[in-house]
Amino acid sequence: MRSFFPAESCKETHPNALNPQSWLQIERGKLPKLSSHPSSASIESLVKVPQPAVLPFYKPADYVEVLAQIHEELESCPPQERSNLFLLQYQVFRGLGEVKLMRRSLQGAWQRANTLHEKIIFGAWLKYEKQEEELIADLLANCGKCAKEFAPVDIASHLPFDVNVSSVGRMTKENRISQNVTFKIGDEEIVCDRQKISELSAPFHAMLKGYFSESRAESIDLSENNISPLGMKAISNFSLTDSLIEVPPNLLLEILVFANKYCCERLKDACDRRLASLVSSKEDAVELMEYALDENSTVLAASCLQVLLRDLRNCLNDSRVVEIFVHANKQQLAVMVGPGIFALFCFLSEVSMNLNSSSDKTAHILERLVEFAENDKQRLLALHQLGCVRLLRKEYDEARLLFEGAVKAGHIYSVAGLARLEFIKGDKLLSYEQFSSVISSVTPLGWMYQERSLYCDSDKRWDDLEKASNLDPTLAYPYMYRAASLMRTQNAQAALAEINRILGFKLSLECLEIRFFIHLTLEDYKAALCDVQTILTLRSDYRMFEGRVAASQLCTLVREHVERWTTADCWARLYDCWSAVDDIGSLSVIYQMLESDAAKGILYFRQSLLLLRLNCPEAAMRSLQLARQHASSEHERLVYEGWILYDTGHYEEGLRKAEESISIKRSFEAFFLKAYALADSSIDPSCSPIVISLLEDALKCPSDNLRKGQALNNLGSVYVDCGKLDLAADCYINALKIRHTRAHHGLARVHCLKNDKTAAYMEMTELIKKAKNNASAYEKRSEYCDREQAKTDLEMVTRLDPLRVYPYRYRAAVLMDNHKEEEAIAELSRAIAFKADLHLLHLRAAFHEHKEDVLGALRDCRAALSVDPNHQEMLELHSRVNRHEP
């Protein structure tokens, strides 16, 4: 969703609709009110939120139950079924928006692939999902390391030739007759060893060693058998040497067809493998795949498939590639991909939908997905996804049949598609009744009320959206709708407060766009500039006004109404934002500084740190890459490379980069990186003195107070872990002196360890006063006060950031202490409904066990192990509960 403008305001016939200057003047000074432009609507009337899309995702009514079923099946299913179960798990996590868990499921599918073809598919899929990590391939190569799933599979070694297949025409040594046979092809004669040629296949054996007239002939005419003299010479040579190494590709294709015709399996296999070794580009794969399918050449087909899938984003823009997948029959697909047909089309459809959801090729690929679905779960996913595409393409009758099929197969979310179709037909009441029926028949979820709200009048819609937010606070549409509604009633301050509710815990481009317009209405151009600069940091090509105007253009226009800052002003502002724990404000300042001639490497690095705090890991990695590109020296570049490696899980390689940088020049960032990596990746207490020494070395090197404050804070944490509380306190106090506000947190911990909870409480109160984003501060303060105050603080945490799980666990534990088991489980279920969290599931499983609800405990254990299959406490609980399963 890119814009909030009604379609009629954006038609080309409105001269001002597409021109930002009609409402945003270039001249410095105060922007005129939009009402002064009679041809232009006011900003308030333009802030309109379109309906949320019907998402092409699997969204079961009870994802915990589905995950538990998958885990149970994985424990007992035959090996060939495991990959498809992990694929289903992937689809569940995709519907929940859990990117890390999605990738873990793909990793599981790849690791447990039972066939070469599944290995190729899931390896290529992982490569696609981790595109940002392809950027570090050169770093890994320099370290002598490469992620296995990124490396092409050695297909020939995975498809060994069955030697027994070619033994049909062989004779015992005693019966061998040493004589030649001449094959005539046109005017040429090729002399071959009769015995060797007869060993190529049963037909040749019958021809040359059987009871046919040719068996005694010294010359046989093969002119009508589509083999050239050069081809026959190559075959003769192969019969003697078992090698085709010098044969050119065009001749190999000719021999392949001939070998297939005469059942020369050994020759065909050699041809197959030799051709497969020559496939290195999309052009090769497209040209050779047809031969592979026609001649049943599995090695060649797999090699072509691997090349196409490993660059699928580009390959799907080639109609020839699409034709291969869309028009291959089942037998040809079996040659190409073995039993992995459904997994193949799942991958193809995801990439194609990401490229263009409403394209013909996407529809055709999804039709194949439906065709090859093997069970209800696969069928409902395929039907629903194709239904979403038909809906986008306005093919309403086809979409209806597909959504109905998905609902029949058990996918309740597909009712959203059916309701949308009734609404399009003009039957708003029926759409409303459909969702009322759904809500009354199952435990309602947030998206159900959100969908029903689309078919109500304003008051009822508001009520349904409040219920949606209570059940699932991560849904963006309710906040956006309420903000837009408040804007239309000229209540901009209330609209701003509403949109800030979600931006406090979930950074969303669409919500930032709405806030940008609200700030314009309030004539707060500094805040508007901050929002649009943050948007551009997250996505430099973002467009507004339904995609008609580049955000960068609006940024330029708004900047004309904000006083320009000098470099010194920018640094001062950055200190203010950093100290106020205002990460969005800090991003905006850095964006502005990057437009100047300042050293860009360090700025992009700071940008990456902020993006990580804001839970934007992909954008953070892009910034780290830019820091690497703009590094002003080799030792600086090595530090950024170390962070890139560390953040992608390559800890030892990251440490080595830090050491290499230090060997060139002792710098703050190199020592800091080494200390951080060592402390974070090692559980050995003996490492603490080394980490302390490294941080002390870092503090001796030149740096600004923003980074030194962080180093002091980290040093304080290490001292606390070592029991050196006075030294820790000194570090935190020194950090606070240079405005590192987060050091209040560490100092509070020291006070608590010294049994002074009152001082700890006051310290966290100071942090709450100073920090703009203070949910974590309220959460931490709750540990230093009585139960009633803790409850109040944790209610505040849930209002500020409903994704933080500790408050739910705390409240549930208090309820269990008071013997209110049902209320305790309900408190956990409230959060589990929208967040697949291991700790929530673990605690709920323990509560079920306490109640002797073995089935409930077992279900939660299995779902939790889907989130983290290696969690030791969870494994122990699962084992204990499993012994009591009825």
mmCIF file with all atom_site columns, N, CA and C in Angstrom, residues 421-473:
data_model
loop_
_atom_site.group_PDB
_atom_site.id
_atom_site.type_symbol
_atom_site.label_atom_id
_atom_site.label_alt_id
_atom_site.label_comp_id
_atom_site.label_asym_id
_atom_site.label_entity_id
_atom_site.label_seq_id
_atom_site.pdbx_PDB_ins_code
_atom_site.Cartn_x
_atom_site.Cartn_y
_atom_site.Cartn_z
_atom_site.occupancy
_atom_site.B_iso_or_equiv
_atom_site.pdbx_formal_charge
_atom_site.auth_seq_id
_atom_site.auth_comp_id
_atom_site.auth_asym_id
_atom_site.auth_atom_id
_atom_site.pdbx_PDB_model_num
ATOM 1   N N  . LEU A 1 421 ? -15.379 -10.234 -2.870 1.00 0.00 ? 421 LEU A N  1
ATOM 2   C CA . LEU A 1 421 ? -16.114 -10.409 -4.130 1.00 0.00 ? 421 LEU A CA 1
ATOM 3   C C  . LEU A 1 421 ? -17.586 -10.013 -3.984 1.00 0.00 ? 421 LEU A C  1
ATOM 4   N N  . GLU A 1 422 ? -18.185 -10.354 -2.835 1.00 0.00 ? 422 GLU A N  1
ATOM 5   C CA . GLU A 1 422 ? -19.579 -9.942  -2.602 1.00 0.00 ? 422 GLU A CA 1
ATOM 6   C C  . GLU A 1 422 ? -19.679 -8.423  -2.528 1.00 0.00 ? 422 GLU A C  1
ATOM 7   N N  . PHE A 1 423 ? -18.698 -7.811  -1.905 1.00 0.00 ? 423 PHE A N  1
ATOM 8   C CA . PHE A 1 423 ? -18.688 -6.356  -1.797 1.00 0.00 ? 423 PHE A CA 1
ATOM 9   C C  . PHE A 1 423 ? -18.578 -5.707  -3.180 1.00 0.00 ? 423 PHE A C  1
ATOM 10  N N  . ILE A 1 424 ? -17.738 -6.284  -4.033 1.00 0.00 ? 424 ILE A N  1
ATOM 11  C CA . ILE A 1 424 ? -17.576 -5.768  -5.399 1.00 0.00 ? 424 ILE A CA 1
ATOM 12  C C  . ILE A 1 424 ? -18.898 -5.870  -6.158 1.00 0.00 ? 424 ILE A C  1
ATOM 13  N N  . LYS A 1 425 ? -19.646 -6.943  -5.883 1.00 0.00 ? 425 LYS A N  1
ATOM 14  C CA . LYS A 1 425 ? -20.957 -7.115  -6.533 1.00 0.00 ? 425 LYS A CA 1
ATOM 15  C C  . LYS A 1 425 ? -21.993 -6.150  -5.978 1.00 0.00 ? 425 LYS A C  1
ATOM 16  N N  . GLY A 1 426 ? -21.682 -5.510  -4.849 1.00 0.00 ? 426 GLY A N  1
ATOM 17  C CA . GLY A 1 426 ? -22.609 -4.563  -4.250 1.00 0.00 ? 426 GLY A CA 1
ATOM 18  C C  . GLY A 1 426 ? -23.375 -5.115  -3.067 1.00 0.00 ? 426 GLY A C  1
ATOM 19  N N  . ASP A 1 427 ? -23.064 -6.350  -2.643 1.00 0.00 ? 427 ASP A N  1
ATOM 20  C CA . ASP A 1 427 ? -23.773 -6.954  -1.523 1.00 0.00 ? 427 ASP A CA 1
ATOM 21  C C  . ASP A 1 427 ? -22.928 -6.821  -0.253 1.00 0.00 ? 427 ASP A C  1
ATOM 22  N N  . LYS A 1 428 ? -22.889 -5.614  0.279  1.00 0.00 ? 428 LYS A N  1
ATOM 23  C CA . LYS A 1 428 ? -22.077 -5.324  1.464  1.00 0.00 ? 428 LYS A CA 1
ATOM 24  C C  . LYS A 1 428 ? -22.574 -6.086  2.688  1.00 0.00 ? 428 LYS A C  1
ATOM 25  N N  . LEU A 1 429 ? -23.889 -6.248  2.788  1.00 0.00 ? 429 LEU A N  1
ATOM 26  C CA . LEU A 1 429 ? -24.472 -6.935  3.933  1.00 0.00 ? 429 LEU A CA 1
ATOM 27  C C  . LEU A 1 429 ? -24.040 -8.396  3.979  1.00 0.00 ? 429 LEU A C  1
ATOM 28  N N  . LEU A 1 430 ? -24.021 -9.051  2.810  1.00 0.00 ? 430 LEU A N  1
ATOM 29  C CA . LEU A 1 430 ? -23.615 -10.455 2.766  1.00 0.00 ? 430 LEU A CA 1
ATOM 30  C C  . LEU A 1 430 ? -22.146 -10.598 3.183  1.00 0.00 ? 430 LEU A C  1
ATOM 31  N N  . SER A 1 431 ? -21.310 -9.655  2.763  1.00 0.00 ? 431 SER A N  1
ATOM 32  C CA . SER A 1 431 ? -19.901 -9.679  3.171  1.00 0.00 ? 431 SER A CA 1
ATOM 33  C C  . SER A 1 431 ? -19.792 -9.597  4.690  1.00 0.00 ? 431 SER A C  1
ATOM 34  N N  . TYR A 1 432 ? -20.575 -8.689  5.275  1.00 0.00 ? 432 TYR A N  1
ATOM 35  C CA . TYR A 1 432 ? -20.565 -8.523  6.730  1.00 0.00 ? 432 TYR A CA 1
ATOM 36  C C  . TYR A 1 432 ? -21.022 -9.800  7.423  1.00 0.00 ? 432 TYR A C  1
ATOM 37  N N  . GLU A 1 433 ? -22.093 -10.398 6.902  1.00 0.00 ? 433 GLU A N  1
ATOM 38  C CA . GLU A 1 433 ? -22.640 -11.606 7.516  1.00 0.00 ? 433 GLU A CA 1
ATOM 39  C C  . GLU A 1 433 ? -21.671 -12.781 7.404  1.00 0.00 ? 433 GLU A C  1
ATOM 40  N N  . GLN A 1 434 ? -20.934 -12.849 6.291  1.00 0.00 ? 434 GLN A N  1
ATOM 41  C CA . GLN A 1 434 ? -19.954 -13.919 6.140  1.00 0.00 ? 434 GLN A CA 1
ATOM 42  C C  . GLN A 1 434 ? -18.920 -13.875 7.253  1.00 0.00 ? 434 GLN A C  1
ATOM 43  N N  . PHE A 1 435 ? -18.444 -12.669 7.568  1.00 0.00 ? 435 PHE A N  1
ATOM 44  C CA . PHE A 1 435 ? -17.429 -12.581 8.617  1.00 0.00 ? 435 PHE A CA 1
ATOM 45  C C  . PHE A 1 435 ? -18.026 -12.688 10.005 1.00 0.00 ? 435 PHE A C  1
ATOM 46  N N  . SER A 1 436 ? -19.250 -12.265 10.159 1.00 0.00 ? 436 SER A N  1
ATOM 47  C CA . SER A 1 436 ? -19.907 -12.468 11.457 1.00 0.00 ? 436 SER A CA 1
ATOM 48  C C  . SER A 1 436 ? -20.027 -13.959 11.745 1.00 0.00 ? 436 SER A C  1
ATOM 49  N N  . SER A 1 437 ? -20.331 -14.737 10.705 1.00 0.00 ? 437 SER A N  1
ATOM 50  C CA . SER A 1 437 ? -20.423 -16.181 10.856 1.00 0.00 ? 437 SER A CA 1
ATOM 51  C C  . SER A 1 437 ? -19.067 -16.787 11.220 1.00 0.00 ? 437 SER A C  1
ATOM 52  N N  . VAL A 1 438 ? -18.010 -16.304 10.572 1.00 0.00 ? 438 VAL A N  1
ATOM 53  C CA . VAL A 1 438 ? -16.665 -16.799 10.877 1.00 0.00 ? 438 VAL A CA 1
ATOM 54  C C  . VAL A 1 438 ? -16.306 -16.485 12.328 1.00 0.00 ? 438 VAL A C  1
ATOM 55  N N  . ILE A 1 439 ? -16.545 -15.240 12.751 1.00 0.00 ? 439 ILE A N  1
ATOM 56  C CA . ILE A 1 439 ? -16.174 -14.798 14.102 1.00 0.00 ? 439 ILE A CA 1
ATOM 57  C C  . ILE A 1 439 ? -16.900 -15.610 15.166 1.00 0.00 ? 439 ILE A C  1
ATOM 58  N N  . SER A 1 440 ? -18.147 -15.976 14.874 1.00 0.00 ? 440 SER A N  1
ATOM 59  C CA . SER A 1 440 ? -18.920 -16.729 15.865 1.00 0.00 ? 440 SER A CA 1
ATOM 60  C C  . SER A 1 440 ? -18.580 -18.211 15.892 1.00 0.00 ? 440 SER A C  1
ATOM 61  N N  . SER A 1 441 ? -17.902 -18.691 14.859 1.00 0.00 ? 441 SER A N  1
ATOM 62  C CA . SER A 1 441 ? -17.651 -20.138 14.762 1.00 0.00 ? 441 SER A CA 1
ATOM 63  C C  . SER A 1 441 ? -16.268 -20.551 15.250 1.00 0.00 ? 441 SER A C  1
ATOM 64  N N  . VAL A 1 442 ? -15.344 -19.611 15.415 1.00 0.00 ? 442 VAL A N  1
ATOM 65  C CA . VAL A 1 442 ? -13.991 -19.937 15.862 1.00 0.00 ? 442 VAL A CA 1
ATOM 66  C C  . VAL A 1 442 ? -13.552 -18.912 16.903 1.00 0.00 ? 442 VAL A C  1
ATOM 67  N N  . THR A 1 443 ? -12.399 -19.177 17.522 1.00 0.00 ? 443 THR A N  1
ATOM 68  C CA . THR A 1 443 ? -11.810 -18.146 18.387 1.00 0.00 ? 443 THR A CA 1
ATOM 69  C C  . THR A 1 443 ? -11.358 -17.003 17.490 1.00 0.00 ? 443 THR A C  1
ATOM 70  N N  . PRO A 1 444 ? -11.968 -15.826 17.636 1.00 0.00 ? 444 PRO A N  1
ATOM 71  C CA . PRO A 1 444 ? -11.688 -14.752 16.666 1.00 0.00 ? 444 PRO A CA 1
ATOM 72  C C  . PRO A 1 444 ? -10.260 -14.235 16.748 1.00 0.00 ? 444 PRO A C  1
ATOM 73  N N  . LEU A 1 445 ? -9.760  -13.830 15.594 1.00 0.00 ? 445 LEU A N  1
ATOM 74  C CA . LEU A 1 445 ? -8.432  -13.242 15.483 1.00 0.00 ? 445 LEU A CA 1
ATOM 75  C C  . LEU A 1 445 ? -8.574  -11.799 14.997 1.00 0.00 ? 445 LEU A C  1
ATOM 76  N N  . GLY A 1 446 ? -7.512  -11.026 15.156 1.00 0.00 ? 446 GLY A N  1
ATOM 77  C CA . GLY A 1 446 ? -7.574  -9.611  14.799 1.00 0.00 ? 446 GLY A CA 1
ATOM 78  C C  . GLY A 1 446 ? -7.958  -9.375  13.356 1.00 0.00 ? 446 GLY A C  1
ATOM 79  N N  . TRP A 1 447 ? -7.395  -10.161 12.438 1.00 0.00 ? 447 TRP A N  1
ATOM 80  C CA . TRP A 1 447 ? -7.667  -9.924  11.017 1.00 0.00 ? 447 TRP A CA 1
ATOM 81  C C  . TRP A 1 447 ? -9.135  -10.146 10.675 1.00 0.00 ? 447 TRP A C  1
ATOM 82  N N  . MET A 1 448 ? -9.828  -10.963 11.453 1.00 0.00 ? 448 MET A N  1
ATOM 83  C CA . MET A 1 448 ? -11.251 -11.209 11.178 1.00 0.00 ? 448 MET A CA 1
ATOM 84  C C  . MET A 1 448 ? -12.071 -9.951  11.421 1.00 0.00 ? 448 MET A C  1
ATOM 85  N N  . TYR A 1 449 ? -11.801 -9.276  12.540 1.00 0.00 ? 449 TYR A N  1
ATOM 86  C CA . TYR A 1 449 ? -12.510 -8.019  12.805 1.00 0.00 ? 449 TYR A CA 1
ATOM 87  C C  . TYR A 1 449 ? -12.078 -6.933  11.818 1.00 0.00 ? 449 TYR A C  1
ATOM 88  N N  . GLN A 1 450 ? -10.815 -6.932  11.453 1.00 0.00 ? 450 GLN A N  1
ATOM 89  C CA . GLN A 1 450 ? -10.350 -5.956  10.455 1.00 0.00 ? 450 GLN A CA 1
ATOM 90  C C  . GLN A 1 450 ? -11.100 -6.140  9.144  1.00 0.00 ? 450 GLN A C  1
ATOM 91  N N  . GLU A 1 451 ? -11.236 -7.380  8.710  1.00 0.00 ? 451 GLU A N  1
ATOM 92  C CA . GLU A 1 451 ? -11.939 -7.637  7.453  1.00 0.00 ? 451 GLU A CA 1
ATOM 93  C C  . GLU A 1 451 ? -13.413 -7.266  7.566  1.00 0.00 ? 451 GLU A C  1
ATOM 94  N N  . ARG A 1 452 ? -14.044 -7.624  8.684  1.00 0.00 ? 452 ARG A N  1
ATOM 95  C CA . ARG A 1 452 ? -15.468 -7.299  8.823  1.00 0.00 ? 452 ARG A CA 1
ATOM 96  C C  . ARG A 1 452 ? -15.696 -5.800  8.855  1.00 0.00 ? 452 ARG A C  1
ATOM 97  N N  . SER A 1 453 ? -14.722 -5.061  9.396  1.00 0.00 ? 453 SER A N  1
ATOM 98  C CA . SER A 1 453 ? -14.878 -3.605  9.495  1.00 0.00 ? 453 SER A CA 1
ATOM 99  C C  . SER A 1 453 ? -15.049 -2.946  8.128  1.00 0.00 ? 453 SER A C  1
ATOM 100 N N  . LEU A 1 454 ? -14.540 -3.596  7.090  1.00 0.00 ? 454 LEU A N  1
ATOM 101 C CA . LEU A 1 454 ? -14.624 -3.014  5.750  1.00 0.00 ? 454 LEU A CA 1
ATOM 102 C C  . LEU A 1 454 ? -16.055 -2.928  5.256  1.00 0.00 ? 454 LEU A C  1
ATOM 103 N N  . TYR A 1 455 ? -16.955 -3.677  5.906  1.00 0.00 ? 455 TYR A N  1
ATOM 104 C CA . TYR A 1 455 ? -18.329 -3.771  5.413  1.00 0.00 ? 455 TYR A CA 1
ATOM 105 C C  . TYR A 1 455 ? -19.322 -3.189  6.412  1.00 0.00 ? 455 TYR A C  1
ATOM 106 N N  . CYS A 1 456 ? -18.825 -2.291  7.320  1.00 0.00 ? 456 CYS A N  1
ATOM 107 C CA . CYS A 1 456 ? -19.686 -1.638  8.312  1.00 0.00 ? 456 CYS A CA 1
ATOM 108 C C  . CYS A 1 456 ? -19.746 -0.139  8.046  1.00 0.00 ? 456 CYS A C  1
ATOM 109 N N  . ASP A 1 457 ? -20.701 0.509   8.695  1.00 0.00 ? 457 ASP A N  1
ATOM 110 C CA . ASP A 1 457 ? -20.724 1.965   8.716  1.00 0.00 ? 457 ASP A CA 1
ATOM 111 C C  . ASP A 1 457 ? -19.677 2.461   9.710  1.00 0.00 ? 457 ASP A C  1
ATOM 112 N N  . SER A 1 458 ? -19.459 3.771   9.747  1.00 0.00 ? 458 SER A N  1
ATOM 113 C CA . SER A 1 458 ? -18.296 4.332   10.442 1.00 0.00 ? 458 SER A CA 1
ATOM 114 C C  . SER A 1 458 ? -18.211 3.951   11.920 1.00 0.00 ? 458 SER A C  1
ATOM 115 N N  . ASP A 1 459 ? -19.328 4.039   12.670 1.00 0.00 ? 459 ASP A N  1
ATOM 116 C CA . ASP A 1 459 ? -19.260 3.743   14.105 1.00 0.00 ? 459 ASP A CA 1
ATOM 117 C C  . ASP A 1 459 ? -18.930 2.275   14.347 1.00 0.00 ? 459 ASP A C  1
ATOM 118 N N  . LYS A 1 460 ? -19.637 1.386   13.643 1.00 0.00 ? 460 LYS A N  1
ATOM 119 C CA . LYS A 1 460 ? -19.362 -0.046  13.797 1.00 0.00 ? 460 LYS A CA 1
ATOM 120 C C  . LYS A 1 460 ? -17.960 -0.379  13.301 1.00 0.00 ? 460 LYS A C  1
ATOM 121 N N  . ARG A 1 461 ? -17.547 0.306   12.248 1.00 0.00 ? 461 ARG A N  1
ATOM 122 C CA . ARG A 1 461 ? -16.200 0.057   11.732 1.00 0.00 ? 461 ARG A CA 1
ATOM 123 C C  . ARG A 1 461 ? -15.166 0.407   12.798 1.00 0.00 ? 461 ARG A C  1
ATOM 124 N N  . TRP A 1 462 ? -15.355 1.538   13.446 1.00 0.00 ? 462 TRP A N  1
ATOM 125 C CA . TRP A 1 462 ? -14.416 1.948   14.503 1.00 0.00 ? 462 TRP A CA 1
ATOM 126 C C  . TRP A 1 462 ? -14.366 0.893   15.600 1.00 0.00 ? 462 TRP A C  1
ATOM 127 N N  . ASP A 1 463 ? -15.536 0.385   15.999 1.00 0.00 ? 463 ASP A N  1
ATOM 128 C CA . ASP A 1 463 ? -15.586 -0.635  17.058 1.00 0.00 ? 463 ASP A CA 1
ATOM 129 C C  . ASP A 1 463 ? -14.851 -1.901  16.630 1.00 0.00 ? 463 ASP A C  1
ATOM 130 N N  . ASP A 1 464 ? -15.082 -2.345  15.393 1.00 0.00 ? 464 ASP A N  1
ATOM 131 C CA . ASP A 1 464 ? -14.419 -3.562  14.917 1.00 0.00 ? 464 ASP A CA 1
ATOM 132 C C  . ASP A 1 464 ? -12.913 -3.377  14.834 1.00 0.00 ? 464 ASP A C  1
ATOM 133 N N  . LEU A 1 465 ? -12.484 -2.196  14.441 1.00 0.00 ? 465 LEU A N  1
ATOM 134 C CA . LEU A 1 465 ? -11.046 -1.954  14.333 1.00 0.00 ? 465 LEU A CA 1
ATOM 135 C C  . LEU A 1 465 ? -10.392 -1.853  15.702 1.00 0.00 ? 465 LEU A C  1
ATOM 136 N N  . GLU A 1 466 ? -11.128 -1.381  16.697 1.00 0.00 ? 466 GLU A N  1
ATOM 137 C CA . GLU A 1 466 ? -10.593 -1.402  18.066 1.00 0.00 ? 466 GLU A CA 1
ATOM 138 C C  . GLU A 1 466 ? -10.410 -2.843  18.532 1.00 0.00 ? 466 GLU A C  1
ATOM 139 N N  . LYS A 1 467 ? -11.388 -3.699  18.197 1.00 0.00 ? 467 LYS A N  1
ATOM 140 C CA . LYS A 1 467 ? -11.268 -5.117  18.551 1.00 0.00 ? 467 LYS A CA 1
ATOM 141 C C  . LYS A 1 467 ? -10.102 -5.755  17.807 1.00 0.00 ? 467 LYS A C  1
ATOM 142 N N  . ALA A 1 468 ? -9.938  -5.377  16.541 1.00 0.00 ? 468 ALA A N  1
ATOM 143 C CA . ALA A 1 468 ? -8.827  -5.913  15.753 1.00 0.00 ? 468 ALA A CA 1
ATOM 144 C C  . ALA A 1 468 ? -7.497  -5.548  16.390 1.00 0.00 ? 468 ALA A C  1
ATOM 145 N N  . SER A 1 469 ? -7.345  -4.294  16.821 1.00 0.00 ? 469 SER A N  1
ATOM 146 C CA . SER A 1 469 ? -6.090  -3.854  17.445 1.00 0.00 ? 469 SER A CA 1
ATOM 147 C C  . SER A 1 469 ? -5.859  -4.529  18.788 1.00 0.00 ? 469 SER A C  1
ATOM 148 N N  . ASN A 1 470 ? -6.932  -4.766  19.535 1.00 0.00 ? 470 ASN A N  1
ATOM 149 C CA . ASN A 1 470 ? -6.779  -5.448  20.822 1.00 0.00 ? 470 ASN A CA 1
ATOM 150 C C  . ASN A 1 470 ? -6.323  -6.887  20.633 1.00 0.00 ? 470 ASN A C  1
ATOM 151 N N  . LEU A 1 471 ? -6.853  -7.539  19.602 1.00 0.00 ? 471 LEU A N  1
ATOM 152 C CA . LEU A 1 471 ? -6.500  -8.939  19.355 1.00 0.00 ? 471 LEU A CA 1
ATOM 153 C C  . LEU A 1 471 ? -5.169  -9.082  18.628 1.00 0.00 ? 471 LEU A C  1
ATOM 154 N N  . ASP A 1 472 ? -4.855  -8.124  17.773 1.00 0.00 ? 472 ASP A N  1
ATOM 155 C CA . ASP A 1 472 ? -3.590  -8.173  17.026 1.00 0.00 ? 472 ASP A CA 1
ATOM 156 C C  . ASP A 1 472 ? -3.084  -6.754  16.797 1.00 0.00 ? 472 ASP A C  1
ATOM 157 N N  . PRO A 1 473 ? -2.319  -6.230  17.750 1.00 0.00 ? 473 PRO A N  1
ATOM 158 C CA . PRO A 1 473 ? -1.856  -4.839  17.637 1.00 0.00 ? 473 PRO A CA 1
ATOM 159 C C  . PRO A 1 473 ? -0.850  -4.622  16.515 1.00 0.00 ? 473 PRO A C  1
#
